[in-house]
GROMACS .gro file of C-alpha atoms in nm:
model
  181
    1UNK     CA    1   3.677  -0.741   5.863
    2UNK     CA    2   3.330  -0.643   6.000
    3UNK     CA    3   3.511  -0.308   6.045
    4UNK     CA    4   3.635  -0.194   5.726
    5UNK     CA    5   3.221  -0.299   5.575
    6UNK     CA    6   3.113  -0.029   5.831
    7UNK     CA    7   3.394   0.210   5.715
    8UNK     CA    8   3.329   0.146   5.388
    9UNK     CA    9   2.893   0.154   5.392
   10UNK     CA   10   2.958   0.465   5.597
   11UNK     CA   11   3.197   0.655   5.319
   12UNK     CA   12   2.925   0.526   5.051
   13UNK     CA   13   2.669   0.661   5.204
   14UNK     CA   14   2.850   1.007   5.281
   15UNK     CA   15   2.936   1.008   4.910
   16UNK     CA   16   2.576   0.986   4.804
   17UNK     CA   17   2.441   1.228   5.025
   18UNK     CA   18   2.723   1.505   4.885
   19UNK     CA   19   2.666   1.411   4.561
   20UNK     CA   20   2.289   1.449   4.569
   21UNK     CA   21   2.258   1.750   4.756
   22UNK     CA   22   2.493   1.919   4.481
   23UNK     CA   23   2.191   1.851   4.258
   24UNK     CA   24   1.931   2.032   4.493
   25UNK     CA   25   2.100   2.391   4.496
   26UNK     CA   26   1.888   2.625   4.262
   27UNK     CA   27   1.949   2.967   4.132
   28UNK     CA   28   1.899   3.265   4.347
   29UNK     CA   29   1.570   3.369   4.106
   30UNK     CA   30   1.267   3.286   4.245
   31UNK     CA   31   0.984   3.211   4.071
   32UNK     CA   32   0.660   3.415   4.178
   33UNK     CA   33   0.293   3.451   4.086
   34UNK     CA   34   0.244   3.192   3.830
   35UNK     CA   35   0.563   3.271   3.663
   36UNK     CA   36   0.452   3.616   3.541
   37UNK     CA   37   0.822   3.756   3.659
   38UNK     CA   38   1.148   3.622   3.843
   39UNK     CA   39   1.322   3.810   4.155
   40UNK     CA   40   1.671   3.818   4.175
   41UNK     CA   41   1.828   3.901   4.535
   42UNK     CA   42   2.182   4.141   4.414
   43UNK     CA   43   2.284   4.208   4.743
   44UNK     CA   44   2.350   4.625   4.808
   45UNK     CA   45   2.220   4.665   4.435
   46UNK     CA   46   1.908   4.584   4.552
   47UNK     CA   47   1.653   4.365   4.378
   48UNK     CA   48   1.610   4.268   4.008
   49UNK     CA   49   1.265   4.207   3.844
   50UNK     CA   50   1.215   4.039   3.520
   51UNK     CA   51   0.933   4.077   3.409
   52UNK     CA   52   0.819   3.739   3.154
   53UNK     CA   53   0.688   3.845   2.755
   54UNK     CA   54   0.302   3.996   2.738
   55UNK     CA   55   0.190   3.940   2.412
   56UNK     CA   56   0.013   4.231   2.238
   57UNK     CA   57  -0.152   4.170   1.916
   58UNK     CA   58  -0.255   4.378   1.619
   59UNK     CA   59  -0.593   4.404   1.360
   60UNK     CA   60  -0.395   4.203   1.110
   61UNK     CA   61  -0.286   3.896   1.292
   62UNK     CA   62   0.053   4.015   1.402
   63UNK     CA   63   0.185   4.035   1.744
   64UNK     CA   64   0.450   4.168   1.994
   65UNK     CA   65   0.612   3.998   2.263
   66UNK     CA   66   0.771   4.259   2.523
   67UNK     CA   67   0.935   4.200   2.847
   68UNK     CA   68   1.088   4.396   3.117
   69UNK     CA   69   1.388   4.394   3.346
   70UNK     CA   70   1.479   4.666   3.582
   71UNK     CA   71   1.656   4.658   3.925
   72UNK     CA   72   1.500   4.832   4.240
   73UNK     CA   73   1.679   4.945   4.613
   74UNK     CA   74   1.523   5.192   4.827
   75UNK     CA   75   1.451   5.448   4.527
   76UNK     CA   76   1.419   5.488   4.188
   77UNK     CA   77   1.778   5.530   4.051
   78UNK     CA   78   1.825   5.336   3.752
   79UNK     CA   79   1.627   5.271   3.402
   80UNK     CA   80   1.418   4.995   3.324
   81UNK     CA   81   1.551   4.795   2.941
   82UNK     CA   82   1.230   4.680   2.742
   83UNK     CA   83   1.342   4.396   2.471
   84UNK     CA   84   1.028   4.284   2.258
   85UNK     CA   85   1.041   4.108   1.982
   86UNK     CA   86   0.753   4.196   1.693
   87UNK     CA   87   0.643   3.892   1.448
   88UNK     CA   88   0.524   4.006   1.102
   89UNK     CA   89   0.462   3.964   0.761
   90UNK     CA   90   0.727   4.274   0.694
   91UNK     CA   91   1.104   4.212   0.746
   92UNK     CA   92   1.180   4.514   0.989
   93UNK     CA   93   1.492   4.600   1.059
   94UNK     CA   94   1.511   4.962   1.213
   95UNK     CA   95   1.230   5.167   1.414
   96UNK     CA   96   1.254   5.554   1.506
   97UNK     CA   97   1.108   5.472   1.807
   98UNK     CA   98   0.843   5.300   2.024
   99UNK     CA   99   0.527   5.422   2.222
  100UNK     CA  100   0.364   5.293   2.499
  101UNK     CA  101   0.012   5.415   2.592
  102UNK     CA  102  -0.227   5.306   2.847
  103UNK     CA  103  -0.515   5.601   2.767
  104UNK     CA  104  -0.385   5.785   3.095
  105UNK     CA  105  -0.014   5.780   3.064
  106UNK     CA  106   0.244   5.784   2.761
  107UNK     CA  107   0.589   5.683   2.728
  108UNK     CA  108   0.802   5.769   2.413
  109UNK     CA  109   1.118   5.517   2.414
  110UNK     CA  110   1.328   5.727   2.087
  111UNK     CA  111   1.696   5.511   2.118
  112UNK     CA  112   1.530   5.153   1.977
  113UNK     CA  113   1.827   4.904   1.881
  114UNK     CA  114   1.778   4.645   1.603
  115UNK     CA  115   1.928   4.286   1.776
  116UNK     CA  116   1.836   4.013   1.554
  117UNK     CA  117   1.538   3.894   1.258
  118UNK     CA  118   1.451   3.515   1.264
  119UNK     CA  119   1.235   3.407   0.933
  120UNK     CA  120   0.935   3.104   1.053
  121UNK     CA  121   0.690   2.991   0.816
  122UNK     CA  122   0.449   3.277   0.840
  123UNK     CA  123   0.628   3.552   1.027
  124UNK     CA  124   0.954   3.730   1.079
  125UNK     CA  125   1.065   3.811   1.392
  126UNK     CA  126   1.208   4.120   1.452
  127UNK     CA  127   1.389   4.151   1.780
  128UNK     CA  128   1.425   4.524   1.990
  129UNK     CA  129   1.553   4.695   2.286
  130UNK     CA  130   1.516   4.988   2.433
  131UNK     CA  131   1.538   5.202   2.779
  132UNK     CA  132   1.288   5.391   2.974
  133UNK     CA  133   1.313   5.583   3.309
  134UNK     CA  134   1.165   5.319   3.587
  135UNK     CA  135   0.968   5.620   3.696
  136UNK     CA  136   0.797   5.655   3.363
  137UNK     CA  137   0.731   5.259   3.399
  138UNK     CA  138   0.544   5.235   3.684
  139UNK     CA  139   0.278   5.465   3.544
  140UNK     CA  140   0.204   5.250   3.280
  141UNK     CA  141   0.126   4.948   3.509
  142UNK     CA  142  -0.177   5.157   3.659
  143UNK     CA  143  -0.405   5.097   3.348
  144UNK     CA  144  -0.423   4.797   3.167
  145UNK     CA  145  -0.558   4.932   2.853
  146UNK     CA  146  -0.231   4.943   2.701
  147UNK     CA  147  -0.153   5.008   2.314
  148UNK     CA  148   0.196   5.002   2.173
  149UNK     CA  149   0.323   5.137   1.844
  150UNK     CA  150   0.638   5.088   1.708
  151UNK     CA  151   0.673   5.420   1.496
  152UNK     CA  152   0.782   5.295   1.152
  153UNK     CA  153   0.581   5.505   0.840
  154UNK     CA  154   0.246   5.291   0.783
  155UNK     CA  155   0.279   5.088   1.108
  156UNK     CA  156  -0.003   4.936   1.315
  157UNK     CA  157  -0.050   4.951   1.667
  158UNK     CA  158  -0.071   4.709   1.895
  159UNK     CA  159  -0.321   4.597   2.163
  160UNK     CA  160  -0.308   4.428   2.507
  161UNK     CA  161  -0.585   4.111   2.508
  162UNK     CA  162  -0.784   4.021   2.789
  163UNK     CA  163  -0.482   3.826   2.910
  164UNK     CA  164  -0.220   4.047   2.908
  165UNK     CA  165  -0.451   4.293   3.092
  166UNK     CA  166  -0.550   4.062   3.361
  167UNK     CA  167  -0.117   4.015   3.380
  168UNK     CA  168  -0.049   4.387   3.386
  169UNK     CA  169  -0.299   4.407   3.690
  170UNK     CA  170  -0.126   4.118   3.863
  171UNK     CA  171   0.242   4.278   3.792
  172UNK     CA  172   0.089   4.632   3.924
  173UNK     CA  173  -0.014   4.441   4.240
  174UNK     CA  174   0.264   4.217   4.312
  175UNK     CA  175   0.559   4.454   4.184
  176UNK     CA  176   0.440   4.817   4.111
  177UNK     CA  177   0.282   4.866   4.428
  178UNK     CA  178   0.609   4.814   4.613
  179UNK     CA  179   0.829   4.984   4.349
  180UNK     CA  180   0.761   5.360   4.419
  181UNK     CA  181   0.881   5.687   4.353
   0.00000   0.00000   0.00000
């Protein structure tokens, strides 16, 4: 009798365990630097970077959220996609293209695909995405001073706050100085 307890406390117990370290495994991301941007380990493809929204914000109350994801081996083979989403008083559906300047450096994205509009209370959001060469990327991240204007006729640009510059600065260090040409 005093047998088939200990059996039977022993199979509990080694039930529990498996069951509650299937609840400990996490993803393969891994969440860095105050959760400015997640690392994915692909194997032989390398390393992904996602880079989380930096809000940019315009004279007239409007802003855009933009964020990056590009993949990165031992060189620079592959393109870096740019989704941002804009939130404004105007419905916009199409854009000819998008520019990013940082007073040093310019990049022209010209293939800009409409995904989706969401209407709040006070804004519609407009959601975008684009390509741009990861070479032409990491330029960008050595100035902070950034300014981005989506190039509709009679469009505003946008500008990077004090927070999104200190960001850029911390993405430069932590990712752009390891991500070279």
């Amino acid at each position: 009798m005093k047998k088939n307890w200990l059996i039977r406390s022993f199979c509990i117990l080694l039930f529990a365990v498996i069951v509650t370290s299937c609840f400990t495994v996490r993803p393969a991301a891994v969440k860095t630097n105050k959760k400015l941007f997640e690392t994915f380990f692909l194997g032989d493809q390398g390393t992904q970077y996602f880079i989380k929204p930096l809000i940019f914000q315009d004279d007239f109350k409007n802003y855009l959220e933009l964020d990056i994801t590009f993949r990165y081996l031992d060189k620079i083979l592959d393109s870096a996609i740019i989704n941002f989403s804009i939130y404004s008083r105007e419905h916009i559906k199409a854009l000819d293209s998008i520019t990013i300047n940082n007073k040093g450096y310019s990049v022209v994205a010209r293939d800009v695909n409409y995904l989706y509009s969401e209407r709040s209370k006070q804004f519609f959001k407009s959601r975008f995405s684009t390509k741009v060469g990861l070479s032409d990327l990491i330029p960008l991240f050595s100035n902070n001073a950034w300014s981005i204007t989506p190039n509709k006729t009679g469009y505003s640009q946008f500008f990077a706050p004090k927070s999104t510059k200190t960001k850029i600065d911390r993405l430069n260090f932590n990712i752009f100085s390891i991500v070279k040409y």
